[in-house]
Amino acid sequence: MVLSELRQTPHLSASSINEYVECSLLYKCGRIDKLPMEFKSDALEFGTCIHRVLEAYYSAKMMGDRMLLKEVHEFFVFTWLDMARGRDDIRYADGNDYNSLLMFGRDLLTAWYTKLPDDDFTILAIEEAFSFNLPGIDIPIIGAMDLVEQDSCGTIIITDFKTSGRAYSKDEVDQNQQLTMYQIAAKQNGYGNREILLRFDTLIKTKVPRFEQYWTTRTELDERRLIKKARQVWDGISKGVFVANDTSWKCKGCAYKKACDAYLEGEEYDQASNQ
Amino acid sequence: MTAKEIQKRNQKAEQLKVLQSDDGQYFVESSEGKILYNVIISDAGDSCTCGDYARNVKKSPDFKCKHILAVYNAIPQKQVEGATFLERQAPKLDERWITKIEGKEFVKYPGLLDLGHQKGISSIEVEIVQMPTGDNGHFAVCRATVMSKLGETYSDIGDANPSNCSSKVSKHLLRMASTRAIARALRSYTNVGMTALEELADINEAINEGGNHEHPKAQSRPAKKAPSKAPKKSAAEDDQPKSDAEPVAPAVENQNQPEPSSNTASKSPARAGMSEAQRRAIFNLSRRRGISVEEIECMVEESYGVTLDNLTSSDASAFIRQLQTAA
Ligand code: SF4
């Protein structure tokens, strides 16, 4: 089953667990009540576009071709054009607009392309969707690994593509639960007896764009901690516990702010959700 | 934009030079002729890389700067010049970088670098494949990757050990291996068939060497790994000059091992050597933590009693964990 199909069924994922922990009302608005988002952030759309370009690059590499930088740029321009041109639901951050991101994307991809180390890892999968069950959680955990490779000794390398406004700290890399979830998924899905390494390929949107690879690993203890957390999240969801964390850093860019305010202030949304 | 403003910009636009590159992009020269602005004319809207455009387009999405107007004016009047300015002068290897020894020509390393820069180098990266240690006969191996501005990569390996270096540089084996690796990668990139002087053990080798170098081709895809023979060296082998065409691969990789398929995954035995991905992870983690290669070597020796290259896969795993928890 592909990820879009998996997403149709009730599920948990690394990001939904994270979202529930950050603000469970945000989780409810988007994932249970499925309220329409008030806007889409430019960072999210731009990140998706870059992600598609990287996916295309690795798909070509998997077939034995190497996209030239010019082709990478062209693919980006077409994708961005297709995704963002003429859309009025994208909220651009200060100083950004459709055109500036069109130009910036090319510079960002140049930084990525020129700094990407030349390796001869074998590509095993791109956008590898996974689904598995954990005891105590009635719905599956789903997700997709952006890139799965192996080196000549059989070590598995799972990479997640990221765009970020700044470089990552040590803890952000070493504690990121999305990567932990990928490791659990990889073990559940046939790579249990392999050495697994995890990596972020991060395109950093600084004034002068940068590209960084961050390698990391996870222990069984890291896995256990995340599984425990996933169970607690499921417990909260199944009992209908949704608390608005209205001092969260997420509130500033939250796409459900109006619904949240209405709920907290006891207006329509509250009534609707209690019906 | 008011009619007056448009008229003013139009007047300025008329004096600007418009160029078009082979891939159809428009460039407009600034009034001082010092900067080229990239103008995009498309159904989705026009844009320009100048500050005037960036400032005004936010207020008025249909804003046209003088560079966009210049392109509008130039197209019907057929005043668009071909962007011949983009073509560089053909890169040329200056004769002062070529030296002749008994009738045979050798290129010097700075000459290769110079030629590389003329062609357009985006980056040169060197990776240590093998540190010189007593266990491996002080055999240093480096891999250099030259990336051109067009995104092509050229990768090659250079090695240095006491028997293939002059006594003057034998204390600097790692640097020598790195220079040789870069020289070889640059030779591929610049298509120079001559051996670099720095690649040779000594002048005698220069004289005896044949001229038919096996030359790695320019790659349009990621470089393949070097041959997989670990440098198992007897004293007799040490005396042999290293062949130019046979770089040495890291001693630690189990390259002769069959590649496990994803379906027949099998755990690398604990004794298996550190894998390439583990090596990359170790160097990546240490770089991010400001730990030098020498310090890494010491940490490995202290913790596992072996050199970094001789770490087993399971020890490498544990060492990666150790690095992750390092401050
Ligand atoms: S505005 Fe803040 S509290 Fe409300 S849903 Fe969004 S993140 Fe949660």
Coordinates of C-alpha atoms and ligand atoms in Angstrom, one line a residue:
Chain A
M1 CA 0.0 0.0 0.0
V2 CA 1.3 3.5 -0.8
L3 CA 1.5 6.2 1.9
S4 CA -1.5 8.1 0.5
E5 CA -3.7 5.0 0.9
L6 CA -2.3 4.3 4.4
R7 CA -3.1 7.8 5.4
Q8 CA -6.8 7.2 4.6
T9 CA -7.0 4.8 7.5
P10 CA -6.8 5.8 11.2
H11 CA -3.2 5.7 12.2
L12 CA -0.4 7.3 14.2
S13 CA 2.9 8.6 12.8
A14 CA 6.0 10.2 14.2
S15 CA 4.7 13.6 13.3
S16 CA 1.2 13.0 14.7
I17 CA 2.7 11.8 18.0
N18 CA 4.8 14.9 18.1
E19 CA 1.9 17.1 17.3
Y20 CA -0.3 15.5 20.0
V21 CA 2.5 16.1 22.5
E22 CA 3.0 19.7 21.4
C23 CA -0.7 20.6 21.3
S24 CA -3.3 18.0 21.4
L25 CA -6.0 20.4 20.3
L26 CA -4.0 21.1 17.1
Y27 CA -3.9 17.3 16.6
K28 CA -7.7 17.2 17.1
C29 CA -8.4 20.1 14.7
G30 CA -6.4 18.7 11.9
R31 CA -6.5 14.9 12.3
I32 CA -9.8 14.1 13.9
D33 CA -12.1 17.0 13.0
K34 CA -10.3 17.4 9.8
L35 CA -10.9 21.2 9.7
P36 CA -9.7 22.9 6.6
M37 CA -6.4 24.7 7.3
E38 CA -6.8 28.5 7.3
F39 CA -3.7 28.7 5.2
K40 CA -0.6 26.8 4.1
S41 CA 2.8 28.0 5.2
D42 CA 5.3 28.9 2.5
A43 CA 7.9 26.8 4.4
L44 CA 5.7 23.7 4.2
E45 CA 5.0 24.1 0.5
F46 CA 8.5 25.0 -0.4
G47 CA 9.8 22.1 1.6
T48 CA 7.5 19.7 -0.2
C49 CA 8.7 21.0 -3.5
I50 CA 12.3 20.6 -2.6
H51 CA 11.5 17.1 -1.3
R52 CA 10.0 16.2 -4.7
V53 CA 13.1 17.4 -6.5
L54 CA 15.4 15.3 -4.3
E55 CA 13.1 12.3 -4.8
A56 CA 13.4 12.8 -8.6
Y57 CA 17.1 13.0 -8.3
Y58 CA 17.4 9.7 -6.4
S59 CA 14.9 8.0 -8.6
A60 CA 17.1 8.9 -11.6
K61 CA 20.2 7.7 -9.6
M62 CA 18.5 4.5 -8.8
M63 CA 18.0 3.9 -12.6
G64 CA 21.7 4.6 -13.2
D65 CA 21.3 8.2 -14.3
R66 CA 22.6 11.3 -12.7
M67 CA 20.6 14.5 -13.1
L68 CA 22.7 17.5 -14.0
L69 CA 22.4 20.6 -11.9
K70 CA 20.6 22.2 -14.8
E71 CA 18.0 19.4 -14.8
V72 CA 17.6 19.7 -11.1
H73 CA 16.9 23.4 -11.5
E74 CA 14.5 22.8 -14.3
F75 CA 12.6 20.2 -12.3
F76 CA 12.4 22.5 -9.3
V77 CA 11.1 25.4 -11.4
F78 CA 8.4 23.3 -13.0
T79 CA 7.4 21.8 -9.7
W80 CA 7.3 25.1 -7.9
L81 CA 5.3 26.6 -10.8
D82 CA 2.9 23.7 -10.6
M83 CA 2.5 23.8 -6.8
A84 CA 2.5 27.5 -6.0
R85 CA 1.8 29.7 -8.9
G86 CA -1.4 31.7 -8.5
R87 CA -2.3 30.1 -5.1
D88 CA -3.7 32.5 -2.6
D89 CA -3.8 30.1 0.3
I90 CA -0.1 30.1 0.8
R91 CA 1.0 32.4 3.6
Y92 CA 4.4 33.8 2.7
A93 CA 6.7 34.8 5.5
D94 CA 8.1 38.3 5.6
G95 CA 10.3 39.0 2.6
N96 CA 9.2 35.9 0.8
D97 CA 7.0 35.6 -2.2
Y98 CA 6.4 33.2 -5.1
N99 CA 9.3 34.7 -7.2
S100 CA 11.8 35.1 -4.4
L101 CA 11.3 31.4 -3.4
L102 CA 11.6 30.5 -7.1
M103 CA 15.1 32.0 -7.2
F104 CA 16.1 31.0 -3.7
G105 CA 15.2 27.3 -4.4
R106 CA 17.6 27.2 -7.2
D107 CA 20.4 28.5 -5.0
L108 CA 19.5 26.1 -2.3
L109 CA 19.6 23.2 -4.6
T110 CA 22.9 24.3 -6.0
A111 CA 24.3 24.2 -2.5
W112 CA 22.9 20.8 -2.0
Y113 CA 24.0 19.4 -5.3
T114 CA 27.6 20.7 -5.0
K115 CA 28.0 19.5 -1.4
L116 CA 26.4 16.1 -1.8
P117 CA 29.1 13.6 -1.1
D118 CA 29.8 11.2 -3.9
D119 CA 29.1 7.8 -2.5
D120 CA 28.3 4.4 -4.1
F121 CA 25.7 3.3 -1.7
T122 CA 23.0 1.1 -3.3
I123 CA 19.6 2.7 -3.2
L124 CA 17.1 0.2 -1.9
A125 CA 14.1 2.4 -1.8
I126 CA 12.8 5.9 -2.2
E127 CA 9.7 7.1 -0.3
E128 CA 9.4 3.6 1.3
A129 CA 6.0 3.5 3.0
F130 CA 5.7 1.4 6.1
S131 CA 3.0 0.3 8.5
F132 CA 3.3 -1.7 11.7
N133 CA 1.4 -2.3 14.9
L134 CA 2.6 -2.0 18.4
P135 CA 1.1 -3.8 21.4
G136 CA -1.3 -1.6 23.2
I137 CA -2.0 0.7 20.3
D138 CA -5.1 -0.3 18.2
I139 CA -4.2 1.6 15.1
P140 CA -1.1 1.2 13.0
I141 CA 1.9 3.4 13.0
I142 CA 2.6 4.6 9.4
G143 CA 5.1 6.7 7.6
A144 CA 7.5 6.8 4.7
M145 CA 11.3 6.8 4.7
D146 CA 12.6 9.2 2.1
L147 CA 15.6 7.2 1.1
V148 CA 16.9 3.8 2.1
E149 CA 20.4 2.8 1.0
Q150 CA 22.9 0.2 1.9
D151 CA 26.7 0.2 1.7
S152 CA 29.0 -2.5 0.5
C153 CA 29.0 -4.2 4.0
G154 CA 25.2 -4.2 4.1
T155 CA 24.8 -1.4 6.6
I156 CA 21.4 0.3 6.1
I157 CA 21.3 4.0 5.8
I158 CA 17.9 5.7 6.3
T159 CA 17.8 9.3 5.2
D160 CA 15.2 11.9 5.8
F161 CA 15.2 15.0 3.6
K162 CA 14.7 18.3 5.4
T163 CA 14.6 22.0 4.7
S164 CA 15.3 24.1 7.6
G165 CA 15.8 27.8 8.4
R166 CA 18.9 27.0 10.5
A167 CA 21.5 24.3 11.2
Y168 CA 20.4 21.6 13.6
S169 CA 21.7 21.3 17.1
K170 CA 23.3 18.0 18.3
D171 CA 20.2 17.2 20.4
E172 CA 17.8 17.9 17.6
V173 CA 19.5 15.3 15.5
D174 CA 20.2 12.7 18.2
Q175 CA 16.8 12.9 19.8
N176 CA 14.6 13.3 16.7
Q177 CA 11.8 10.9 17.1
Q178 CA 11.0 10.7 13.4
L179 CA 14.4 9.0 12.9
T180 CA 13.8 6.7 15.9
M181 CA 10.4 5.7 14.3
Y182 CA 12.2 4.9 11.0
Q183 CA 14.6 2.6 12.8
I184 CA 11.7 0.8 14.6
A185 CA 9.9 0.6 11.2
A186 CA 13.0 -0.7 9.5
K187 CA 13.5 -3.4 12.1
Q188 CA 9.8 -4.4 11.9
N189 CA 10.0 -4.5 8.1
G190 CA 12.9 -6.8 7.4
Y191 CA 16.1 -4.9 8.4
G192 CA 16.0 -6.2 12.0
N193 CA 19.3 -8.0 11.7
R194 CA 21.2 -5.2 10.0
E195 CA 23.4 -2.4 11.3
I196 CA 21.2 0.7 10.8
L197 CA 22.5 4.3 10.5
L198 CA 20.2 7.3 10.3
R199 CA 20.8 10.6 8.5
F200 CA 19.2 14.0 7.9
D201 CA 20.1 15.6 4.6
T202 CA 19.3 19.1 5.5
L203 CA 19.0 22.0 3.0
I204 CA 19.5 25.0 5.2
K205 CA 17.7 28.2 4.1
T206 CA 20.2 30.7 5.4
K207 CA 21.0 33.8 3.3
V208 CA 23.8 31.9 1.8
P209 CA 22.1 28.5 1.4
R210 CA 23.9 25.5 2.9
F211 CA 23.7 21.8 2.9
E212 CA 24.5 19.6 5.8
Q213 CA 24.3 15.8 6.4
Y214 CA 23.8 14.8 10.0
W215 CA 24.5 11.2 10.8
T216 CA 23.1 9.6 13.9
T217 CA 22.0 6.3 15.4
R218 CA 19.4 5.1 17.9
T219 CA 19.7 2.5 20.7
E220 CA 17.0 0.1 21.8
L221 CA 16.5 2.4 24.8
D222 CA 15.6 5.2 22.4
E223 CA 13.1 2.9 20.7
R224 CA 11.5 1.9 24.0
R225 CA 11.1 5.5 25.1
L226 CA 9.3 6.4 21.8
I227 CA 7.1 3.3 22.0
K228 CA 6.1 4.2 25.5
K229 CA 5.3 7.7 24.4
A230 CA 3.3 6.5 21.5
R231 CA 1.2 4.4 23.9
Q232 CA 0.5 7.3 26.1
V233 CA -0.5 9.4 23.1
W234 CA -2.9 6.7 22.0
D235 CA -4.3 6.4 25.5
G236 CA -5.0 10.2 25.4
I237 CA -6.5 10.1 22.0
S238 CA -8.8 7.1 22.7
K239 CA -10.0 8.8 25.9
G240 CA -10.7 12.0 24.1
V241 CA -8.1 14.1 26.0
F242 CA -7.3 17.2 23.9
V243 CA -5.7 20.1 25.6
A244 CA -5.0 23.4 24.0
N245 CA -1.4 24.3 24.6
D246 CA -1.9 28.0 23.9
T247 CA 1.6 29.0 25.0
S248 CA 3.2 26.8 22.5
W249 CA 5.7 28.1 19.9
K250 CA 3.3 26.5 17.4
C251 CA 0.5 29.0 18.0
K252 CA 2.3 31.8 16.0
G253 CA 2.1 29.8 12.8
C254 CA -0.9 27.6 13.6
A255 CA -3.3 27.0 10.7
Y256 CA -6.2 26.4 13.1
K257 CA -5.9 29.6 15.2
K258 CA -9.4 30.8 14.6
A259 CA -11.0 27.5 15.4
C260 CA -8.8 27.2 18.5
D261 CA -9.7 30.7 19.7
A262 CA -13.4 30.0 19.1
Y263 CA -13.0 26.7 21.1
L264 CA -11.1 28.3 24.0
E265 CA -13.5 31.2 24.1
G266 CA -16.5 28.9 24.1
E267 CA -18.0 29.8 20.7
E268 CA -19.2 27.8 17.7
Y269 CA -16.4 25.2 17.6
D270 CA -17.0 24.3 21.2
Q271 CA -20.7 23.7 20.5
A272 CA -20.1 21.9 17.3
S273 CA -17.6 19.6 18.9
N274 CA -19.9 18.8 21.8
Q275 CA -22.8 17.9 19.6
Chain B
M1 CA 3.2 52.4 -11.3
T2 CA 2.3 55.8 -12.7
A3 CA 2.6 56.6 -16.4
K4 CA 5.4 59.0 -15.5
E5 CA 7.4 56.3 -13.7
I6 CA 6.9 53.9 -16.6
Q7 CA 8.1 56.5 -19.1
K8 CA 11.1 57.2 -16.9
R9 CA 12.0 53.5 -16.6
N10 CA 11.4 53.0 -20.3
Q11 CA 13.9 55.8 -21.1
K12 CA 16.5 54.1 -18.9
A13 CA 15.6 50.7 -20.4
E14 CA 16.4 51.8 -23.9
Q15 CA 20.1 52.3 -23.1
L16 CA 20.5 48.8 -21.5
K17 CA 22.2 45.9 -23.2
V18 CA 20.1 42.7 -23.4
L19 CA 21.7 39.3 -23.8
Q20 CA 20.4 35.9 -24.1
S21 CA 22.2 32.7 -23.1
D22 CA 22.1 29.4 -25.0
D23 CA 19.4 28.1 -22.6
G24 CA 17.1 31.0 -23.5
Q25 CA 17.6 33.0 -20.3
Y26 CA 17.7 36.8 -20.6
F27 CA 20.4 38.9 -18.9
V28 CA 20.4 42.7 -18.8
E29 CA 23.5 44.7 -18.1
S30 CA 23.3 47.3 -15.4
S31 CA 23.7 50.9 -16.6
E32 CA 27.3 50.9 -15.3
G33 CA 27.9 47.7 -17.2
K34 CA 29.2 46.0 -14.1
I35 CA 26.4 43.6 -13.2
L36 CA 24.1 41.3 -15.1
Y37 CA 20.6 40.9 -14.0
N38 CA 18.7 37.7 -14.8
V39 CA 15.3 38.4 -16.2
I40 CA 12.6 35.7 -16.5
I41 CA 9.8 36.3 -18.9
S42 CA 7.1 33.7 -18.6
D43 CA 3.4 33.2 -18.7
A44 CA 3.5 32.9 -14.9
G45 CA 4.8 36.4 -14.6
D46 CA 8.0 38.2 -15.2
S47 CA 10.8 38.7 -12.7
C48 CA 14.2 40.2 -12.3
T49 CA 17.0 39.7 -9.9
C50 CA 17.5 43.5 -9.3
G51 CA 16.8 45.3 -6.0
D52 CA 14.2 47.6 -7.6
Y53 CA 12.1 44.6 -8.7
A54 CA 12.4 42.9 -5.3
R55 CA 11.4 46.1 -3.5
N56 CA 8.4 47.0 -5.7
V57 CA 6.9 43.7 -6.7
K58 CA 5.6 43.2 -3.2
K59 CA 3.4 46.3 -3.4
S60 CA 2.5 45.8 -7.0
P61 CA 2.7 42.3 -8.4
D62 CA 2.7 43.6 -12.0
F63 CA 5.7 45.8 -11.4
K64 CA 8.2 46.0 -14.3
C65 CA 11.7 47.2 -13.6
K66 CA 13.8 48.8 -16.3
H67 CA 15.6 45.5 -16.9
I68 CA 12.3 43.7 -17.7
L69 CA 11.3 46.7 -19.9
A70 CA 14.6 46.5 -21.6
V71 CA 13.9 42.8 -22.6
Y72 CA 10.4 43.8 -23.8
N73 CA 11.9 46.6 -25.9
A74 CA 14.8 44.5 -27.2
I75 CA 12.9 41.4 -28.4
P76 CA 10.7 43.1 -31.1
Q77 CA 13.6 45.2 -32.2
K78 CA 15.8 42.2 -32.4
Q79 CA 18.4 43.8 -30.2
V80 CA 19.1 40.8 -28.1
E81 CA 22.7 39.8 -28.3
G82 CA 23.9 36.3 -27.9
A83 CA 25.5 35.7 -24.6
T84 CA 28.9 35.0 -25.9
F85 CA 30.2 36.7 -22.8
L86 CA 29.3 33.6 -20.9
E87 CA 31.8 31.6 -22.8
R88 CA 35.1 31.4 -21.1
Q89 CA 38.4 31.5 -22.9
A90 CA 39.4 27.9 -23.5
P91 CA 41.2 26.8 -20.5
K92 CA 44.9 26.5 -21.2
L93 CA 47.7 24.8 -19.3
D94 CA 50.5 27.4 -19.0
E95 CA 53.8 26.0 -20.2
R96 CA 55.6 27.1 -17.0
W97 CA 53.7 24.2 -15.3
I98 CA 55.2 21.6 -17.5
T99 CA 58.5 20.1 -16.9
K100 CA 60.5 17.8 -19.1
I101 CA 62.6 15.0 -17.7
E102 CA 64.6 13.1 -20.3
G103 CA 62.2 14.0 -23.0
K104 CA 59.1 13.1 -21.0
E105 CA 56.6 15.8 -19.9
F106 CA 55.2 16.1 -16.4
V107 CA 52.7 18.5 -15.1
K108 CA 53.1 20.3 -11.8
Y109 CA 50.4 20.2 -9.2
P110 CA 49.8 24.0 -9.2
G111 CA 49.4 23.9 -13.0
L112 CA 46.6 21.3 -12.6
L113 CA 44.9 23.5 -10.0
D114 CA 45.3 26.6 -12.2
L115 CA 43.7 24.7 -15.1
G116 CA 41.0 23.4 -12.9
H117 CA 40.1 26.9 -11.7
Q118 CA 40.0 28.1 -15.3
K119 CA 37.5 25.4 -16.1
G120 CA 35.5 26.2 -13.0
I121 CA 35.9 24.2 -9.9
S122 CA 33.1 24.3 -7.4
S123 CA 34.8 22.3 -4.7
I124 CA 37.6 19.9 -3.9
E125 CA 37.0 17.5 -1.0
V126 CA 39.5 15.1 0.4
E127 CA 38.5 12.1 2.5
I128 CA 41.0 10.1 4.4
V129 CA 40.5 6.5 3.4
Q130 CA 43.4 5.1 5.4
M131 CA 45.6 6.7 8.0
P132 CA 49.3 5.6 7.9
T133 CA 50.0 3.4 10.8
G134 CA 52.6 0.8 11.7
D135 CA 50.1 -2.0 11.1
N136 CA 49.6 -1.0 7.5
G137 CA 53.2 -0.3 6.6
H138 CA 52.6 3.5 6.9
F139 CA 50.3 3.4 3.9
A140 CA 48.3 6.5 3.6
V141 CA 45.3 6.6 1.3
C142 CA 43.1 9.6 0.4
R143 CA 40.2 10.0 -1.9
A144 CA 39.7 13.4 -3.6
T145 CA 36.6 14.6 -5.3
V146 CA 36.6 17.5 -7.6
M147 CA 33.2 19.0 -8.3
S148 CA 32.9 21.2 -11.4
K149 CA 30.6 24.2 -11.4
L150 CA 28.4 22.2 -13.8
G151 CA 28.0 19.6 -11.2
E152 CA 30.2 16.8 -12.7
T153 CA 32.3 15.0 -10.2
Y154 CA 35.7 13.5 -10.7
S155 CA 37.0 11.3 -8.0
D156 CA 40.3 9.4 -7.5
I157 CA 42.5 7.9 -5.0
G158 CA 46.1 8.8 -4.0
D159 CA 48.4 6.8 -1.8
A160 CA 51.7 7.4 -0.1
N161 CA 54.0 5.2 1.8
P162 CA 57.7 5.4 2.7
S163 CA 58.6 3.5 -0.5
N164 CA 56.8 5.6 -3.0
C165 CA 57.8 9.0 -1.6
S166 CA 61.1 10.8 -1.6
S167 CA 62.7 10.9 1.9
K168 CA 61.9 14.6 2.1
V169 CA 58.2 14.0 2.2
S170 CA 58.1 10.7 3.9
K171 CA 57.2 12.3 7.2
H172 CA 54.1 13.9 5.5
L173 CA 52.5 10.8 4.1
L174 CA 48.9 11.9 4.6
R175 CA 49.5 15.2 2.9
M176 CA 51.3 13.5 0.1
A177 CA 48.5 11.0 -0.4
S178 CA 46.0 13.9 -0.4
T179 CA 48.0 15.9 -3.0
R180 CA 48.3 12.9 -5.2
A181 CA 44.6 12.1 -4.9
I182 CA 43.7 15.7 -5.8
A183 CA 46.2 15.7 -8.7
R184 CA 44.7 12.5 -10.1
A185 CA 41.1 13.8 -9.8
L186 CA 42.2 17.1 -11.4
R187 CA 43.9 15.3 -14.2
S188 CA 40.6 13.5 -14.9
Y189 CA 38.7 16.8 -14.7
T190 CA 41.1 18.8 -16.9
N191 CA 41.8 15.9 -19.3
V192 CA 45.5 16.1 -18.8
G193 CA 47.2 12.9 -19.7
M194 CA 50.6 13.8 -18.3
T195 CA 51.5 12.4 -14.9
A196 CA 51.8 15.0 -12.2
L197 CA 55.3 15.3 -10.8
E198 CA 53.9 14.9 -7.3
E199 CA 52.6 11.5 -8.1
L200 CA 56.0 10.0 -8.6
A201 CA 58.2 8.3 -6.1
D202 CA 61.3 9.9 -7.6
I203 CA 62.7 11.2 -10.8
N204 CA 63.9 7.7 -11.8
E205 CA 60.3 6.6 -11.9
A206 CA 59.5 9.6 -14.1
I207 CA 62.1 8.5 -16.6
N208 CA 61.1 4.8 -16.6
E209 CA 57.4 5.3 -16.7
G210 CA 55.5 4.7 -19.9
G211 CA 53.2 7.4 -21.2
N212 CA 50.0 5.4 -21.3
H213 CA 48.1 6.2 -18.2
E214 CA 45.0 4.5 -17.4
H215 CA 42.9 7.5 -16.9
P216 CA 39.6 7.5 -15.1
K217 CA 36.9 8.9 -17.3
A218 CA 34.9 12.0 -16.5
Q219 CA 31.9 10.7 -14.7
S220 CA 28.4 11.6 -15.3
R221 CA 27.3 9.6 -12.3
P222 CA 28.7 9.1 -8.9
A223 CA 32.2 7.7 -8.8
K224 CA 32.6 4.0 -8.3
K225 CA 34.8 2.8 -5.5
A226 CA 38.4 1.9 -6.0
P227 CA 39.4 -1.7 -6.5
S228 CA 38.9 -3.6 -3.4
K229 CA 42.3 -5.0 -2.5
A230 CA 43.5 -4.2 0.9
P231 CA 47.1 -3.3 0.9
K232 CA 48.6 -6.4 2.3
K233 CA 52.2 -5.6 1.9
S234 CA 55.3 -7.7 2.1
A235 CA 58.7 -6.1 2.4
A236 CA 59.4 -7.1 -1.2
E237 CA 56.2 -5.5 -2.4
D238 CA 57.2 -2.4 -0.5
D239 CA 60.1 -2.0 -2.7
Q240 CA 58.1 -1.9 -5.8
P241 CA 57.1 1.5 -7.1
K242 CA 53.4 1.9 -7.0
S243 CA 51.7 1.7 -10.3
D244 CA 50.0 4.9 -11.4
A245 CA 46.9 3.2 -12.3
E246 CA 46.3 1.0 -9.2
P247 CA 45.1 3.0 -6.3
V248 CA 44.8 1.2 -3.0
A249 CA 41.5 0.8 -1.4
P250 CA 41.0 1.0 2.4
A251 CA 42.2 -2.0 4.3
V252 CA 39.1 -2.1 6.5
E253 CA 36.4 -2.6 4.0
N254 CA 35.1 -6.1 3.3
Q255 CA 34.7 -5.4 -0.3
N256 CA 35.0 -9.0 -1.4
Q257 CA 32.0 -9.8 0.7
P258 CA 28.9 -10.5 -1.5
E259 CA 26.5 -7.6 -1.3
P260 CA 23.6 -8.6 0.9
S261 CA 20.3 -8.1 -0.8
S262 CA 17.5 -6.5 1.1
N263 CA 15.6 -9.7 1.2
T264 CA 18.4 -11.9 2.4
A265 CA 19.6 -9.5 5.1
S266 CA 22.2 -11.1 7.3
K267 CA 23.8 -9.5 10.3
S268 CA 27.4 -8.6 9.6
P269 CA 29.4 -10.8 11.9
A270 CA 30.9 -9.0 14.9
R271 CA 34.3 -9.4 13.4
A272 CA 33.4 -7.8 10.2
G273 CA 35.2 -4.5 9.6
M274 CA 33.6 -1.1 9.9
S275 CA 31.5 -0.3 6.9
E276 CA 31.8 2.7 4.6
A277 CA 28.6 4.2 6.1
Q278 CA 29.9 3.8 9.6
R279 CA 33.1 5.5 8.6
R280 CA 31.2 8.4 7.2
A281 CA 29.1 8.6 10.3
I282 CA 32.2 8.7 12.5
F283 CA 33.8 11.5 10.5
N284 CA 30.5 13.4 10.3
L285 CA 29.9 13.1 14.1
S286 CA 33.5 14.1 15.0
R287 CA 33.4 17.1 12.6
R288 CA 30.2 18.3 14.1
R289 CA 31.8 18.0 17.6
G290 CA 35.0 19.7 16.6
I291 CA 37.1 16.5 17.2
S292 CA 40.1 16.2 14.9
V293 CA 41.0 13.1 13.0
E294 CA 44.1 12.6 15.3
E295 CA 41.9 12.8 18.4
I296 CA 39.5 10.3 16.9
E297 CA 42.4 7.9 16.3
C298 CA 43.5 8.3 19.9
M299 CA 40.0 7.8 21.2
V300 CA 39.7 4.6 19.2
E301 CA 43.1 3.3 20.3
E302 CA 42.3 4.0 23.9
S303 CA 38.9 2.4 23.9
Y304 CA 39.4 -0.5 21.5
G305 CA 43.1 -1.0 21.3
V306 CA 43.1 -0.9 17.5
T307 CA 43.4 1.8 14.8
L308 CA 40.3 3.4 13.5
D309 CA 40.6 1.5 10.3
N310 CA 40.7 -1.8 12.1
L311 CA 37.5 -1.3 14.1
T312 CA 35.0 -4.1 13.8
S313 CA 31.5 -3.2 12.7
S314 CA 30.2 -3.7 16.2
D315 CA 32.9 -1.7 17.8
A316 CA 32.3 1.1 15.2
S317 CA 28.6 1.0 16.2
A318 CA 29.6 1.4 19.9
F319 CA 32.1 4.1 19.0
I320 CA 29.4 6.1 17.0
R321 CA 27.2 5.9 20.2
Q322 CA 30.2 7.1 22.2
L323 CA 30.7 10.0 19.8
Q324 CA 27.0 10.9 20.0
T325 CA 27.2 11.3 23.7
A326 CA 30.4 13.2 23.6
A327 CA 29.9 16.9 24.4
Ligands
SF4_1 S1 -3.3 28.0 18.2 FE1 -1.9 27.1 19.6 S2 -3.2 26.1 21.2 FE2 -4.5 26.6 19.5 S3 -4.5 24.7 18.3 FE3 -2.9 26.0 17.4 S4 -1.1 25.4 18.5 FE4 -2.8 24.6 19.7

